[in-house]
């Protein structure tokens, strides 16, 4: 019973004329989890979501909800609900009528609708607003009404189509936590699509990174961040310094590379299968780079160099240094440690930096 | 200085509108009103009074003709709405880009020729020796020629045809502004097509429905050409009555009174209809 996933896609594809928007995607979303689909705009994630909701028919493949194929089920009969990008609250109805809309369609009695609407509004923290108009609410409150309107129907799966996109930054940060809390409170499976990696990383149990119609990698936030399997994931999730390089020597997973600027690097063959002479893409996270004022501290790290501070991008906890490598002039960005040890660093100062070969993730260059 | 300048600009902007309103609408109506108040008591002797208005209420023919005209116009409005709504919905929601423009133009094209020509077109179709009669004879449905003109059915057809554009345009505009995701959200929450139409689409389109209905009703009520040409002698249209008072009977006084009664009674009907459906003119025009 427990091992039947709430949502399962099997080789799901969608083709528009000559363009293949979704290419044979297969995945499972276990019961009660928060699953995000993260990808740049135009990667096919909205098409995928609309297929799950039933607004678009897949070209091939199967879609199962709680183990039952729903391909023949029209959207108004599917046990999924959707929170739309612009929420799509009905402006012609008050909040109570909006939330009770789905129950009314099911023919639930008036008194019971009122009781259920009041209960779900209370659960999303909006008790007593049922008689007010939709326009009287703030952006975050509307968001919660939209979720309440779906949750009152107790769907097997709740789909969310970038619902935080229209909110300002502060509110978005707040709603991320709020959404995660609502998800665990209702204990419903959420499928959330977004192009904002921080939304996906903060909230999700599982994230699928989507690009050009395929899932590049499915994993937890930590797996995607520390062990990206493809170059796209490494570049899309988190920040990274990117190099193009040629493999000069390979020893199992250990690589020696030479970048186009002529820097020799020691790296890890994260994608697998790189041989000497192959072109590779190399990613190094700014926060993986260690800084020091003494050359001795960093020279054992495998990749070490000295650099001149080009600029300090101060942004509180997310501050960055742009360094110019003293040897070859290559630019590299380094996260500024928050210990305060480098707070007096200024433009033109020389610092030593280095990082371990395991933090240098190499993938086969495309094309 | 600048305040004077902006005031001058305002006056210049308003001038054509005011000129139009005063010379073409207000002045003629004042004239008509004055004429309608003078009763003919003898040869070239007139008295001021409401006698002409009293005639309307005491003579059943006039009163009945107005009631019939109003009833037919309401029916024509309802029919136009019933036919126009699906057309407008199709144009606004189910077509995109080029085909949308084409369909919209196709609604517009009949209005490039005059109403007279369009009505004659219907006469060619509907008369005894016309297209419809001949076609039915050819099929063997009827034995001899049948006259389809000069009845209420012909008047209704003509009125609906003439009014269609004035219903479709405001409907397309309001339906265009309906966010598709609202309809999808309705389906997603388990609604059937019928309840989406009733609870989401129609409430949203209400301003368009109201303004379209007002325009079509007023146009039908004040239409002269279509009822007279397609309805013939029996058309009994109120504007025909006004025409005959002015032109045939040379009774300008009664004609003017009828004109004012048409204005007043049609306003009362529109007002009552708005009250009955819980709509307000301000809400309709404000959107």
XYZ file of C-alpha atoms in Angstrom:
654
model
C 0.000 0.000 0.000
C 2.641 2.491 1.053
C 4.914 1.670 -1.852
C 2.417 2.845 -4.488
C 3.671 6.258 -5.562
C 1.141 9.116 -5.633
C 2.278 10.144 -9.065
C 4.128 8.141 -11.649
C 5.118 9.078 -15.188
C 6.279 6.412 -17.609
C 8.115 7.552 -20.739
C 5.830 10.560 -20.974
C 6.314 12.542 -24.191
C 4.712 15.559 -25.783
C 5.349 16.677 -29.338
C 4.109 19.926 -30.896
C 4.406 19.601 -34.663
C 8.151 19.311 -35.118
C 9.129 20.375 -31.596
C 9.464 17.773 -28.856
C 8.689 19.634 -25.620
C 8.862 16.648 -23.271
C 11.007 13.660 -24.195
C 10.118 10.319 -22.616
C 10.287 11.403 -19.001
C 9.868 8.764 -16.295
C 9.699 9.500 -12.593
C 7.868 8.629 -9.402
C 6.754 10.906 -6.608
C 6.300 9.053 -3.313
C 3.335 9.803 -1.117
C 3.434 12.966 0.960
C 6.617 14.378 -0.524
C 7.489 17.771 -1.934
C 8.760 17.248 -5.476
C 10.140 20.139 -7.494
C 10.830 20.389 -11.182
C 13.519 22.980 -11.712
C 14.487 24.291 -15.102
C 15.004 27.369 -17.234
C 12.024 28.809 -19.071
C 11.188 26.864 -22.206
C 12.546 23.588 -20.852
C 9.115 21.913 -21.027
C 8.265 21.955 -17.323
C 4.962 23.804 -17.810
C 3.954 21.356 -20.543
C 4.753 18.483 -18.198
C 2.647 20.011 -15.429
C -0.264 20.693 -17.774
C -0.163 17.068 -18.881
C -0.369 15.932 -15.262
C -3.300 18.307 -14.679
C -4.973 17.039 -17.840
C -5.006 20.222 -19.911
C -2.747 18.658 -22.493
C -2.767 15.098 -23.751
C 0.620 13.363 -23.907
C 1.773 12.135 -27.321
C 2.906 8.866 -25.759
C 3.651 7.328 -22.386
C 1.572 6.722 -19.300
C 0.573 8.819 -16.319
C -0.524 7.108 -13.113
C -1.963 8.587 -9.978
C -2.035 6.236 -6.995
C -1.285 3.418 -9.406
C -4.198 4.079 -11.757
C -3.687 5.399 -15.253
C -5.452 8.755 -15.661
C -4.826 9.284 -19.370
C -8.543 8.941 -20.168
C -9.661 11.056 -17.208
C -10.624 14.649 -18.107
C -9.140 17.442 -15.946
C -12.363 18.033 -14.019
C -12.386 14.385 -12.883
C -8.702 13.992 -12.039
C -7.725 13.745 -8.375
C -5.173 16.534 -8.846
C -5.549 20.254 -8.194
C -3.456 23.061 -9.505
C -2.335 26.392 -8.105
C -1.938 28.596 -11.159
C 0.940 30.942 -11.831
C -1.299 33.982 -11.384
C -3.478 32.029 -8.938
C -6.642 32.359 -11.081
C -8.882 33.218 -8.150
C -12.379 33.985 -9.409
C -12.847 37.774 -9.113
C -16.622 37.468 -9.445
C -16.902 35.529 -6.179
C -15.958 36.270 -2.592
C -13.285 34.237 -0.853
C -15.693 31.753 0.678
C -17.310 31.074 -2.703
C -13.862 30.682 -4.262
C -12.742 28.114 -1.727
C -16.123 26.361 -1.796
C -16.258 26.265 -5.607
C -14.944 22.728 -5.964
C -17.191 21.362 -3.208
C -20.203 23.027 -4.826
C -19.400 21.223 -8.077
C -19.417 17.943 -6.168
C -22.886 18.670 -4.862
C -21.911 18.940 -1.198
C -24.606 20.483 1.029
C -24.474 24.182 1.847
C -23.931 23.853 5.588
C -21.176 21.323 5.091
C -19.443 23.501 2.475
C -19.443 26.398 4.914
C -17.990 24.243 7.692
C -15.265 22.827 5.440
C -14.399 26.223 3.954
C -14.068 27.730 7.425
C -11.900 24.848 8.559
C -9.501 25.013 5.603
C -9.255 28.820 5.797
C -8.349 28.462 9.448
C -5.668 25.932 8.579
C -4.002 28.335 6.159
C -4.226 31.070 8.796
C -7.006 33.126 7.244
C -9.956 32.460 9.551
C -12.929 34.767 9.116
C -12.202 36.219 5.667
C -14.801 34.125 3.806
C -17.144 37.045 3.151
C -14.496 39.429 1.884
C -13.719 40.050 -1.766
C -10.615 38.608 -3.397
C -9.219 42.086 -4.079
C -9.099 42.935 -0.389
C -6.274 40.459 0.234
C -2.530 40.934 -0.037
C -0.415 38.867 -2.415
C 0.620 36.336 0.210
C -2.932 35.944 1.481
C -4.238 35.348 -2.051
C -1.602 32.657 -2.364
C -2.951 30.916 0.696
C -6.539 31.230 -0.536
C -5.490 29.603 -3.816
C -3.918 26.721 -1.889
C -6.957 26.439 0.403
C -9.235 26.319 -2.653
C -7.348 23.245 -3.862
C -6.738 21.594 -0.503
C -10.395 21.665 0.498
C -10.934 19.044 -2.219
C -8.270 16.787 -0.636
C -6.496 16.034 -3.934
C -4.007 13.189 -4.212
C -1.495 15.535 -5.797
C -1.269 19.332 -5.659
C 0.429 20.960 -8.641
C 1.995 24.389 -8.236
C 2.996 26.403 -11.298
C 5.578 28.975 -10.142
C 3.066 30.530 -7.761
C 5.680 32.708 -6.044
C 6.830 34.405 -9.234
C 4.550 37.417 -8.854
C 5.515 38.184 -5.240
C 8.203 40.585 -4.079
C 11.451 39.201 -2.677
C 10.699 39.480 1.056
C 7.282 37.882 0.711
C 8.733 35.170 -1.500
C 11.246 34.213 1.176
C 8.435 34.066 3.718
C 6.114 32.058 1.470
C 8.807 29.440 0.823
C 8.769 28.520 4.497
C 4.989 28.860 4.612
C 4.494 26.513 1.648
C 6.771 23.886 3.154
C 4.846 24.151 6.431
C 1.478 23.809 4.652
C 2.744 20.809 2.738
C 3.783 18.961 5.869
C 0.585 19.994 7.645
C -1.738 18.727 4.905
C 0.629 15.818 4.234
C -0.257 15.976 0.550
C 2.082 15.347 -2.347
C 3.175 18.660 -3.864
C 4.606 18.912 -7.352
C 6.160 22.322 -7.708
C 7.658 23.790 -10.849
C 9.973 26.754 -10.801
C 12.932 28.328 -12.516
C 14.172 29.713 -9.200
C 16.731 27.328 -7.740
C 16.514 28.687 -4.217
C 12.758 27.981 -4.096
C 13.406 24.417 -5.168
C 16.411 23.879 -2.886
C 14.732 25.220 0.244
C 11.382 23.455 -0.019
C 11.843 20.168 -1.809
C 12.360 16.607 -0.670
C 13.273 15.709 -4.229
C 14.212 17.937 -7.140
C 14.281 17.079 -10.810
C 16.406 19.388 -12.920
C 14.872 19.669 -16.359
C 16.520 20.891 -19.540
C 15.359 20.687 -23.150
C 12.554 18.266 -22.389
C 14.507 15.740 -20.319
C 15.317 15.315 -16.630
C 19.050 15.833 -16.251
C 19.093 14.585 -12.684
C 16.665 13.702 -9.908
C 17.870 13.947 -6.349
C 17.751 15.756 -3.050
C 18.880 19.351 -2.846
C 22.203 18.262 -1.336
C 22.864 15.694 -4.043
C 22.196 18.229 -6.782
C 24.409 20.782 -5.121
C 27.365 18.620 -4.114
C 27.198 15.875 -6.727
C 25.725 17.251 -9.933
C 25.737 14.488 -12.533
C 25.787 16.644 -15.655
C 27.363 19.896 -16.738
C 23.938 21.518 -16.990
C 23.061 20.718 -13.392
C 26.461 21.888 -12.174
C 25.989 25.192 -13.978
C 22.293 25.705 -13.156
C 22.158 24.773 -9.483
C 24.245 27.101 -7.359
C 27.026 29.421 -8.488
C 30.116 28.162 -10.241
C 33.323 29.300 -11.885
C 33.385 27.720 -15.321
C 36.386 26.703 -17.392
C 36.797 25.032 -20.711
C 39.744 22.683 -20.608
C 41.441 19.764 -22.288
C 42.238 16.592 -20.373
C 45.960 16.055 -20.314
C 46.140 12.988 -18.090
C 43.559 10.637 -16.614
C 44.050 8.228 -13.724
C 40.696 6.612 -12.928
C 38.532 9.481 -11.752
C 41.520 11.741 -11.121
C 42.175 14.131 -13.991
C 44.800 16.619 -14.903
C 43.573 19.338 -17.197
C 44.838 22.389 -19.008
C 42.372 25.258 -19.468
C 42.168 27.428 -22.567
C 43.978 30.154 -20.602
C 46.755 27.726 -19.808
C 46.006 26.996 -16.161
C 46.823 23.488 -15.010
C 44.033 22.003 -12.860
C 43.513 18.833 -10.892
C 39.945 17.647 -11.061
C 37.420 14.867 -10.640
C 35.744 13.157 -13.586
C 32.173 13.667 -12.334
C 30.421 12.764 -15.588
C 32.609 9.751 -16.216
C 34.394 8.527 -19.307
C 36.810 11.391 -19.947
C 40.072 10.411 -21.666
C 43.251 12.349 -22.364
C 42.677 14.781 -25.229
C 38.950 15.183 -24.553
C 37.421 18.642 -24.221
C 35.871 19.150 -20.796
C 33.769 21.672 -18.916
C 35.037 22.365 -15.427
C 32.992 23.798 -12.551
C 34.339 25.138 -9.269
C 31.959 26.561 -6.656
C 32.990 29.956 -5.229
C 32.323 28.671 -1.711
C 34.634 25.670 -2.229
C 37.635 27.926 -2.681
C 39.758 28.624 0.383
C 41.391 31.991 0.869
C 44.537 32.803 2.798
C 47.060 35.560 3.211
C 49.934 33.068 3.289
C 50.899 30.923 0.344
C 51.731 27.994 2.635
C 48.083 27.561 3.683
C 46.758 26.802 0.234
C 49.616 25.221 -1.655
C 48.766 21.645 -0.591
C 45.212 21.844 -1.893
C 45.872 20.494 -5.372
C 44.838 23.638 -7.142
C 46.517 26.752 -5.768
C 47.361 30.170 -7.026
C 47.703 33.780 -6.027
C 45.363 36.510 -7.112
C 44.831 40.233 -7.009
C 41.465 41.486 -5.735
C 39.609 42.969 -8.676
C 36.450 43.900 -6.794
C 34.596 43.109 -3.593
C 30.862 42.530 -4.126
C 29.598 43.025 -0.611
C 26.135 41.520 -0.058
C 26.077 40.524 3.595
C 26.235 36.752 3.902
C 26.463 36.293 0.132
C 29.479 38.534 -0.420
C 31.868 37.663 -3.210
C 35.371 38.498 -4.245
C 36.383 38.775 -7.871
C 40.058 37.829 -8.123
C 42.383 38.098 -11.042
C 44.910 35.290 -11.139
C 48.382 36.766 -10.796
C 49.928 34.201 -13.128
C 47.581 34.322 -16.129
C 44.983 37.024 -15.562
C 41.998 34.635 -15.420
C 39.014 35.884 -13.456
C 37.625 33.789 -10.620
C 34.921 34.499 -8.088
C 35.354 33.387 -4.499
C 32.825 33.463 -1.669
C 33.998 35.807 1.077
C 34.280 33.853 4.355
C 32.001 35.246 7.036
C 34.494 34.964 9.856
C 35.546 38.570 9.404
C 39.149 37.574 8.737
C 39.047 39.161 5.303
C 36.826 42.154 6.006
C 39.696 44.582 5.448
C 40.472 43.159 2.001
C 40.581 45.884 -0.628
C 40.922 46.191 -4.337
C 44.500 45.569 -5.423
C 45.452 43.355 -2.442
C 47.075 40.033 -3.169
C 45.663 36.859 -1.604
C 46.405 33.191 -1.992
C 43.631 30.796 -2.883
C 43.185 27.124 -3.587
C 40.715 24.266 -3.703
C 40.733 20.506 -3.636
C 40.593 18.336 -6.761
C 37.312 16.779 -5.491
C 35.707 20.224 -5.739
C 36.757 20.548 -9.372
C 33.989 18.772 -11.212
C 34.655 17.939 -14.851
C 32.168 16.954 -17.538
C 32.448 16.168 -21.197
C 32.044 19.376 -23.180
C 28.988 19.384 -25.418
C 29.267 20.003 -29.122
C -0.996 81.762 -17.744
C -0.634 78.024 -18.078
C -3.958 77.545 -16.331
C -5.615 79.736 -18.947
C -3.822 77.743 -21.635
C -5.092 74.407 -20.367
C -8.589 75.818 -20.041
C -8.466 77.000 -23.652
C -7.295 73.524 -24.667
C -10.179 71.948 -22.797
C -12.698 74.258 -24.461
C -11.255 73.517 -27.893
C -11.380 69.785 -27.209
C -14.938 69.930 -25.960
C -16.165 72.289 -28.677
C -16.970 69.703 -31.394
C -18.705 67.481 -28.875
C -20.742 70.317 -27.433
C -21.595 71.642 -30.897
C -22.771 68.191 -31.910
C -24.765 67.684 -28.719
C -26.399 71.122 -28.754
C -27.190 71.593 -32.437
C -27.982 68.035 -33.439
C -29.513 66.530 -30.323
C -30.638 69.049 -27.739
C -32.022 71.769 -30.035
C -34.086 69.413 -32.257
C -35.459 67.722 -29.181
C -36.473 71.026 -27.612
C -38.167 71.895 -30.890
C -39.945 68.551 -30.993
C -41.015 68.919 -27.400
C -42.493 72.360 -28.034
C -44.346 71.055 -31.078
C -45.617 68.032 -29.159
C -47.163 70.270 -26.539
C -49.344 72.233 -28.954
C -52.810 70.818 -29.519
C -54.723 71.591 -32.684
C -58.157 72.857 -31.674
C -59.259 74.402 -34.951
C -57.899 75.661 -38.254
C -54.570 77.256 -37.407
C -55.489 77.611 -33.751
C -53.346 75.792 -31.212
C -53.456 75.422 -27.442
C -50.692 74.292 -25.153
C -51.366 71.028 -23.319
C -50.676 67.337 -23.031
C -53.546 66.315 -25.294
C -51.268 64.672 -27.851
C -49.799 62.443 -25.164
C -53.273 61.555 -23.927
C -54.179 60.323 -27.422
C -51.500 57.651 -27.156
C -52.956 56.223 -23.968
C -56.621 56.474 -25.003
C -56.295 54.994 -28.490
C -55.623 51.198 -28.168
C -54.064 50.951 -31.667
C -51.174 53.234 -30.725
C -50.702 51.648 -27.334
C -50.808 48.120 -28.745
C -48.429 48.980 -31.546
C -45.919 50.246 -29.020
C -46.324 47.126 -26.854
C -45.862 44.900 -29.910
C -42.782 46.854 -31.013
C -41.266 46.592 -27.537
C -42.067 42.875 -27.291
C -40.595 42.113 -30.720
C -37.485 44.154 -29.889
C -36.979 42.267 -26.644
C -37.348 38.964 -28.505
C -34.897 40.150 -31.158
C -32.433 41.157 -28.425
C -32.717 37.781 -26.713
C -32.276 35.922 -30.009
C -29.289 38.059 -30.978
C -27.697 37.308 -27.604
C -28.354 33.569 -27.962
C -26.799 33.461 -31.419
C -24.113 36.078 -30.789
C -22.708 34.611 -27.560
C -21.355 31.361 -29.032
C -20.019 33.297 -32.031
C -18.274 35.811 -29.768
C -16.952 33.027 -27.512
C -15.550 31.205 -30.498
C -13.855 34.334 -31.838
C -12.513 35.465 -28.462
C -11.407 32.173 -26.921
C -11.050 29.422 -29.478
C -9.201 31.190 -32.279
C -5.819 32.872 -32.343
C -4.050 35.487 -34.429
C -4.915 35.525 -38.104
C -8.069 33.455 -38.052
C -9.366 35.627 -35.212
C -8.943 38.775 -37.290
C -10.508 37.073 -40.294
C -13.573 35.935 -38.351
C -13.990 39.360 -36.790
C -13.785 40.969 -40.236
C -16.357 38.522 -41.562
C -18.786 39.785 -38.907
C -18.001 43.326 -39.984
C -18.126 42.960 -43.765
C -21.960 42.918 -44.141
C -21.950 46.384 -42.565
C -19.922 47.813 -45.410
C -23.092 47.959 -47.506
C -26.059 50.030 -46.435
C -28.875 48.647 -44.352
C -31.205 49.157 -47.320
C -29.125 46.913 -49.551
C -28.835 44.258 -46.851
C -32.603 44.288 -46.334
C -33.212 43.972 -50.074
C -30.900 41.004 -49.973
C -33.217 39.319 -47.501
C -36.194 40.211 -49.690
C -34.569 38.396 -52.605
C -34.121 35.345 -50.402
C -37.534 35.316 -48.789
C -40.058 36.582 -51.385
C -42.569 34.340 -53.132
C -40.377 33.871 -56.211
C -37.209 34.069 -54.121
C -34.326 31.726 -53.444
C -35.759 29.933 -50.402
C -39.178 29.319 -51.962
C -37.652 28.026 -55.212
C -35.206 25.804 -53.387
C -37.947 24.196 -51.272
C -40.019 23.627 -54.408
C -37.014 22.042 -56.092
C -36.583 19.697 -53.120
C -40.273 18.880 -53.275
C -40.964 20.022 -49.714
C -43.659 22.436 -50.919
C -45.860 22.232 -54.018
C -46.417 25.857 -54.958
C -44.552 29.088 -54.264
C -44.743 30.252 -50.646
C -44.430 33.862 -49.441
C -41.888 34.043 -46.613
C -41.898 37.841 -46.509
C -44.320 40.134 -44.703
C -44.653 38.271 -41.421
C -43.160 38.520 -37.948
C -40.652 35.795 -38.725
C -39.203 37.902 -41.561
C -39.051 40.997 -39.328
C -37.286 39.028 -36.602
C -34.762 37.579 -39.049
C -33.984 41.033 -40.383
C -33.650 42.575 -36.924
C -31.341 39.860 -35.610
C -29.208 40.047 -38.740
C -28.960 43.846 -38.548
C -28.079 43.834 -34.849
C -25.627 40.953 -34.722
C -22.454 43.044 -34.944
C -23.537 45.315 -32.102
C -23.896 42.271 -29.860
C -20.764 40.436 -30.997
C -18.331 43.347 -30.632
C -18.896 44.117 -26.915
C -19.079 40.392 -26.153
C -15.784 39.659 -27.894
C -14.167 42.535 -26.013
C -15.271 41.335 -22.568
C -14.644 37.663 -23.308
C -11.191 38.535 -24.605
C -10.352 39.985 -21.201
C -11.314 36.755 -19.439
C -8.120 35.015 -18.334
C -7.976 31.488 -19.786
C -6.539 30.205 -16.534
C -9.829 31.053 -14.774
C -11.612 28.607 -17.075
C -8.868 26.036 -16.562
C -9.022 26.554 -12.808
C -12.761 25.898 -13.001
C -12.194 22.593 -14.797
C -9.363 21.728 -12.441
C -11.666 22.173 -9.450
C -14.103 19.703 -10.953
C -16.647 21.946 -12.657
C -18.574 20.842 -15.723
C -18.636 23.023 -18.852
C -22.141 24.158 -17.988
C -21.301 25.349 -14.493
C -18.165 27.088 -15.773
C -20.373 28.929 -18.261
C -22.854 29.839 -15.537
C -20.492 30.684 -12.700
C -17.404 32.068 -14.428
C -17.925 33.044 -18.058
C -21.334 34.712 -17.887
C -20.632 36.724 -14.701
C -17.424 37.950 -16.288
C -19.137 38.788 -19.598
C -22.060 40.543 -17.878
C -20.959 44.099 -18.722
C -20.636 43.110 -22.379
C -23.981 41.323 -22.327
C -25.705 44.334 -20.767
C -24.214 46.919 -23.095
C -24.787 44.701 -26.132
C -28.408 44.127 -25.141
C -29.070 47.836 -24.552
C -27.645 48.774 -27.943
C -29.480 46.004 -29.806
C -32.769 46.736 -28.046
C -32.573 50.455 -28.788
C -31.572 49.834 -32.404
C -34.437 47.381 -32.924
C -36.979 49.629 -31.256
C -35.926 52.605 -33.322
C -35.466 50.626 -36.546
C -37.700 51.768 -39.384
C -36.394 50.251 -42.589
C -36.209 46.566 -41.653
C -39.708 46.160 -40.148
C -41.378 48.168 -42.894
C -39.612 46.431 -45.803
C -39.697 42.886 -44.423
C -42.968 43.179 -42.511
C -44.966 45.003 -45.164
C -48.315 46.578 -44.398
C -48.881 44.462 -41.313
C -45.601 45.307 -39.653
C -47.248 47.711 -37.145
C -43.904 49.110 -35.980
C -44.006 52.161 -33.748
C -41.518 54.125 -35.851
C -43.797 53.465 -38.832
C -46.581 55.118 -36.875
C -44.425 58.168 -36.215
C -43.486 58.320 -39.894
C -47.087 58.256 -40.998
C -48.026 61.010 -38.532
C -45.292 63.272 -39.867
C -45.377 62.496 -43.563
C -48.782 61.032 -44.440
C -51.040 62.785 -41.959
C -49.112 66.036 -41.585
C -49.840 65.760 -37.867
C -46.470 66.926 -36.583
C -47.851 67.541 -33.123
C -48.912 63.915 -32.539
C -45.773 62.619 -34.268
C -43.570 64.637 -31.941
C -45.467 63.367 -28.923
C -44.969 59.789 -30.153
C -41.282 60.468 -30.628
C -40.982 61.577 -27.033
C -43.035 58.675 -25.798
C -40.708 56.274 -27.642
C -37.700 57.890 -25.955
C -39.314 57.825 -22.509
C -40.829 54.358 -22.640
C -37.726 52.705 -24.072
C -35.656 54.297 -21.296
C -38.134 52.931 -18.757
C -37.859 49.433 -20.256
C -34.037 49.510 -20.191
C -34.053 50.816 -16.626
C -36.516 48.142 -15.526
C -34.467 45.418 -17.224
C -31.302 46.611 -15.473
C -33.083 46.589 -12.107
C -34.586 43.182 -12.786
C -31.214 41.587 -13.548
C -29.440 43.421 -10.725
C -27.085 45.303 -13.030
C -26.279 48.979 -13.011
C -25.408 51.249 -15.893
C -22.396 52.616 -14.036
C -20.951 49.153 -13.517
C -21.467 48.322 -17.194
C -19.888 51.479 -18.554
C -17.147 51.573 -15.922
C -15.541 48.292 -17.007
